[in-house]
Amino acid sequence: MVQENNGNFSVKEIMNPNVVSLGSDATVKEASELMAAQKIGSIVILDKNEPVGIITERDFATKIMLKPYSADTKVSEVMSSPVVHISSNQSVADVIDIMANKEIRKVPVIDEGKVIGIVTGTEFLRLFVQATDEDMQKAYQQYVKRVYSNWFKD
């Protein structure tokens, strides 16, 4: 497995490049049907090919199903926006921090204003399954240093 310095994996090494998107004028019914057909948990919402939001299974459970939205409601009315995103050159440790701090499970990868991938829990599982013991030890050490570094400052 290719790594950056100090056993820190980069986003480009683990991201899924197959991102599903819809225009901001699509309906929640269209989004739901697409998610079911593609067997995915999120769709990046675009406006003029620029990412403006994301709609996830959680949005359906916590927003759409709990309020009186119709099937014709535009995704732009219920999507999470602005979209929390990362770049492909960020480290996996950065992504872990962002996902934990923002309490999100899916993060689009955006470079130069274009969506080029997505990172979800599935990508972390693939990383751990493919990593060698040495890779895992280095990644864990990097994570511990990053998360707990403030605890040991005077």
mmCIF file of C-alpha atoms in Angstrom:
data_model
loop_
_atom_site.group_PDB
_atom_site.id
_atom_site.type_symbol
_atom_site.label_atom_id
_atom_site.label_comp_id
_atom_site.label_asym_id
_atom_site.label_seq_id
_atom_site.Cartn_x
_atom_site.Cartn_y
_atom_site.Cartn_z
ATOM 1 C CA MET A 1 0.000 0.000 0.000
ATOM 2 C CA VAL A 2 1.418 3.415 -0.968
ATOM 3 C CA GLN A 3 1.823 5.907 1.851
ATOM 4 C CA GLU A 4 2.848 9.455 2.521
ATOM 5 C CA ASN A 5 5.539 10.142 5.118
ATOM 6 C CA ASN A 6 5.162 8.720 8.635
ATOM 7 C CA GLY A 7 2.601 6.079 7.663
ATOM 8 C CA ASN A 8 -0.059 8.682 6.950
ATOM 9 C CA PHE A 9 -2.315 7.569 4.094
ATOM 10 C CA SER A 10 -3.649 10.164 1.666
ATOM 11 C CA VAL A 11 -7.265 10.651 0.623
ATOM 12 C CA LYS A 12 -6.440 9.896 -3.014
ATOM 13 C CA GLU A 13 -5.323 6.407 -1.928
ATOM 14 C CA ILE A 14 -8.620 5.455 -0.317
ATOM 15 C CA MET A 15 -11.342 7.575 -1.966
ATOM 16 C CA ASN A 16 -14.034 6.040 -4.133
ATOM 17 C CA PRO A 17 -13.895 7.806 -7.528
ATOM 18 C CA ASN A 18 -17.430 6.686 -8.415
ATOM 19 C CA VAL A 19 -19.528 9.597 -7.194
ATOM 20 C CA VAL A 20 -23.217 9.825 -7.997
ATOM 21 C CA SER A 21 -24.640 13.319 -8.420
ATOM 22 C CA LEU A 22 -27.868 15.095 -9.290
ATOM 23 C CA GLY A 23 -28.755 18.646 -10.204
ATOM 24 C CA SER A 24 -30.169 20.887 -7.491
ATOM 25 C CA ASP A 25 -33.530 20.924 -9.288
ATOM 26 C CA ALA A 26 -34.010 17.144 -8.893
ATOM 27 C CA THR A 27 -36.763 15.930 -6.576
ATOM 28 C CA VAL A 28 -36.416 13.891 -3.398
ATOM 29 C CA LYS A 29 -38.274 11.102 -5.193
ATOM 30 C CA GLU A 30 -35.644 11.073 -7.958
ATOM 31 C CA ALA A 31 -32.881 11.083 -5.350
ATOM 32 C CA SER A 32 -34.484 8.225 -3.433
ATOM 33 C CA GLU A 33 -34.951 6.144 -6.575
ATOM 34 C CA LEU A 34 -31.357 6.769 -7.675
ATOM 35 C CA MET A 35 -29.959 5.858 -4.256
ATOM 36 C CA ALA A 36 -31.976 2.628 -4.260
ATOM 37 C CA ALA A 37 -31.013 1.726 -7.841
ATOM 38 C CA GLN A 38 -27.305 2.427 -7.286
ATOM 39 C CA LYS A 39 -27.301 0.939 -3.751
ATOM 40 C CA ILE A 40 -25.604 4.027 -2.342
ATOM 41 C CA GLY A 41 -26.041 6.140 0.772
ATOM 42 C CA SER A 42 -25.470 9.616 -0.631
ATOM 43 C CA ILE A 43 -25.728 11.831 -3.677
ATOM 44 C CA VAL A 44 -23.699 14.982 -4.255
ATOM 45 C CA ILE A 45 -25.917 17.842 -5.406
ATOM 46 C CA LEU A 46 -24.586 20.058 -8.197
ATOM 47 C CA ASP A 47 -25.590 23.457 -9.496
ATOM 48 C CA LYS A 48 -23.944 24.341 -12.819
ATOM 49 C CA ASN A 49 -21.525 21.430 -12.236
ATOM 50 C CA GLU A 50 -20.400 22.920 -8.895
ATOM 51 C CA PRO A 51 -21.019 20.932 -5.690
ATOM 52 C CA VAL A 52 -23.532 22.798 -3.526
ATOM 53 C CA GLY A 53 -24.697 20.102 -1.133
ATOM 54 C CA ILE A 54 -25.132 16.445 -0.333
ATOM 55 C CA ILE A 55 -28.210 14.379 0.407
ATOM 56 C CA THR A 56 -27.780 11.218 2.450
ATOM 57 C CA GLU A 57 -29.775 8.372 3.933
ATOM 58 C CA ARG A 58 -29.596 10.303 7.208
ATOM 59 C CA ASP A 59 -31.297 13.288 5.532
ATOM 60 C CA PHE A 60 -34.147 11.018 4.479
ATOM 61 C CA ALA A 61 -34.467 9.624 8.010
ATOM 62 C CA THR A 62 -34.118 12.898 9.933
ATOM 63 C CA LYS A 63 -35.561 15.521 7.606
ATOM 64 C CA ILE A 64 -37.650 14.223 4.747
ATOM 65 C CA MET A 65 -39.588 11.468 6.508
ATOM 66 C CA LEU A 66 -40.250 13.520 9.666
ATOM 67 C CA LYS A 67 -41.759 16.567 7.980
ATOM 68 C CA PRO A 68 -44.558 16.945 5.474
ATOM 69 C CA TYR A 69 -42.409 17.057 2.332
ATOM 70 C CA SER A 70 -43.909 15.827 -0.914
ATOM 71 C CA ALA A 71 -42.159 13.564 -3.405
ATOM 72 C CA ASP A 72 -41.824 16.635 -5.642
ATOM 73 C CA THR A 73 -39.771 18.579 -3.084
ATOM 74 C CA LYS A 74 -36.490 19.754 -4.610
ATOM 75 C CA VAL A 75 -33.329 18.235 -3.147
ATOM 76 C CA SER A 76 -31.995 21.772 -2.753
ATOM 77 C CA GLU A 77 -34.604 22.301 -0.005
ATOM 78 C CA VAL A 78 -33.435 19.375 2.144
ATOM 79 C CA MET A 79 -29.783 18.773 1.258
ATOM 80 C CA SER A 80 -26.976 19.428 3.703
ATOM 81 C CA SER A 81 -25.299 22.625 2.579
ATOM 82 C CA PRO A 82 -22.703 23.950 2.322
ATOM 83 C CA VAL A 83 -21.152 20.594 1.640
ATOM 84 C CA VAL A 84 -18.316 19.630 3.979
ATOM 85 C CA HIS A 85 -15.538 18.421 1.702
ATOM 86 C CA ILE A 86 -11.869 17.507 1.520
ATOM 87 C CA SER A 87 -9.166 17.571 -1.131
ATOM 88 C CA SER A 88 -7.376 14.537 -2.510
ATOM 89 C CA ASN A 89 -4.031 15.557 -1.015
ATOM 90 C CA GLN A 90 -5.298 15.649 2.564
ATOM 91 C CA SER A 91 -4.385 12.837 4.930
ATOM 92 C CA VAL A 92 -6.724 10.145 6.168
ATOM 93 C CA ALA A 93 -6.074 11.502 9.673
ATOM 94 C CA ASP A 94 -7.514 14.851 8.502
ATOM 95 C CA VAL A 95 -10.616 13.084 7.201
ATOM 96 C CA ILE A 96 -11.080 11.190 10.458
ATOM 97 C CA ASP A 97 -10.882 14.478 12.378
ATOM 98 C CA ILE A 98 -13.359 16.211 10.064
ATOM 99 C CA MET A 99 -15.842 13.345 10.095
ATOM 100 C CA ALA A 100 -15.669 13.023 13.886
ATOM 101 C CA ASN A 101 -15.908 16.759 14.578
ATOM 102 C CA LYS A 102 -18.741 17.361 12.104
ATOM 103 C CA GLU A 103 -20.484 14.052 12.960
ATOM 104 C CA ILE A 104 -20.776 13.069 9.310
ATOM 105 C CA ARG A 105 -20.245 9.748 7.549
ATOM 106 C CA LYS A 106 -19.675 10.762 3.946
ATOM 107 C CA VAL A 107 -17.269 13.399 2.645
ATOM 108 C CA PRO A 108 -16.946 14.371 -1.028
ATOM 109 C CA VAL A 109 -13.441 14.894 -2.390
ATOM 110 C CA ILE A 110 -13.261 18.142 -4.340
ATOM 111 C CA ASP A 111 -10.255 19.393 -6.291
ATOM 112 C CA GLU A 112 -10.368 22.602 -8.337
ATOM 113 C CA GLY A 113 -14.121 22.917 -7.800
ATOM 114 C CA LYS A 114 -14.898 19.459 -9.194
ATOM 115 C CA VAL A 115 -16.059 16.364 -7.324
ATOM 116 C CA ILE A 116 -13.494 13.629 -7.977
ATOM 117 C CA GLY A 117 -14.389 11.128 -5.270
ATOM 118 C CA ILE A 118 -16.004 10.419 -1.933
ATOM 119 C CA VAL A 119 -14.809 8.970 1.362
ATOM 120 C CA THR A 120 -17.195 6.934 3.509
ATOM 121 C CA GLY A 121 -16.861 4.317 6.206
ATOM 122 C CA THR A 122 -16.552 1.697 3.469
ATOM 123 C CA GLU A 123 -13.260 3.209 2.324
ATOM 124 C CA PHE A 124 -11.882 3.011 5.877
ATOM 125 C CA LEU A 125 -12.859 -0.661 6.067
ATOM 126 C CA ARG A 126 -11.080 -1.345 2.775
ATOM 127 C CA LEU A 127 -8.000 0.456 4.091
ATOM 128 C CA PHE A 128 -7.903 -1.646 7.239
ATOM 129 C CA VAL A 129 -8.494 -4.915 5.371
ATOM 130 C CA GLN A 130 -5.713 -4.209 2.847
ATOM 131 C CA ALA A 131 -3.180 -2.722 5.235
ATOM 132 C CA THR A 132 -0.268 -4.736 6.573
ATOM 133 C CA ASP A 133 0.375 -4.930 10.311
ATOM 134 C CA GLU A 134 3.157 -2.361 9.900
ATOM 135 C CA ASP A 135 0.837 -0.054 7.933
ATOM 136 C CA MET A 136 -1.792 -0.382 10.653
ATOM 137 C CA GLN A 137 0.681 0.329 13.422
ATOM 138 C CA LYS A 138 1.983 3.452 11.666
ATOM 139 C CA ALA A 139 -1.525 4.688 10.866
ATOM 140 C CA TYR A 140 -2.639 4.098 14.458
ATOM 141 C CA GLN A 141 0.418 5.886 15.862
ATOM 142 C CA GLN A 142 -0.233 8.847 13.559
ATOM 143 C CA TYR A 143 -3.876 8.942 14.610
ATOM 144 C CA VAL A 144 -3.028 8.817 18.332
ATOM 145 C CA LYS A 145 -0.444 11.588 17.941
ATOM 146 C CA ARG A 146 -2.947 13.751 16.095
ATOM 147 C CA VAL A 147 -5.913 13.187 18.386
ATOM 148 C CA TYR A 148 -4.091 13.351 21.704
ATOM 149 C CA SER A 149 -1.331 15.881 20.955
ATOM 150 C CA ASN A 150 -3.081 18.657 22.891
ATOM 151 C CA TRP A 151 -3.340 16.513 26.013
ATOM 152 C CA PHE A 152 0.402 16.510 26.534
ATOM 153 C CA LYS A 153 1.135 20.207 26.060
ATOM 154 C CA ASP A 154 2.143 22.296 29.074
#
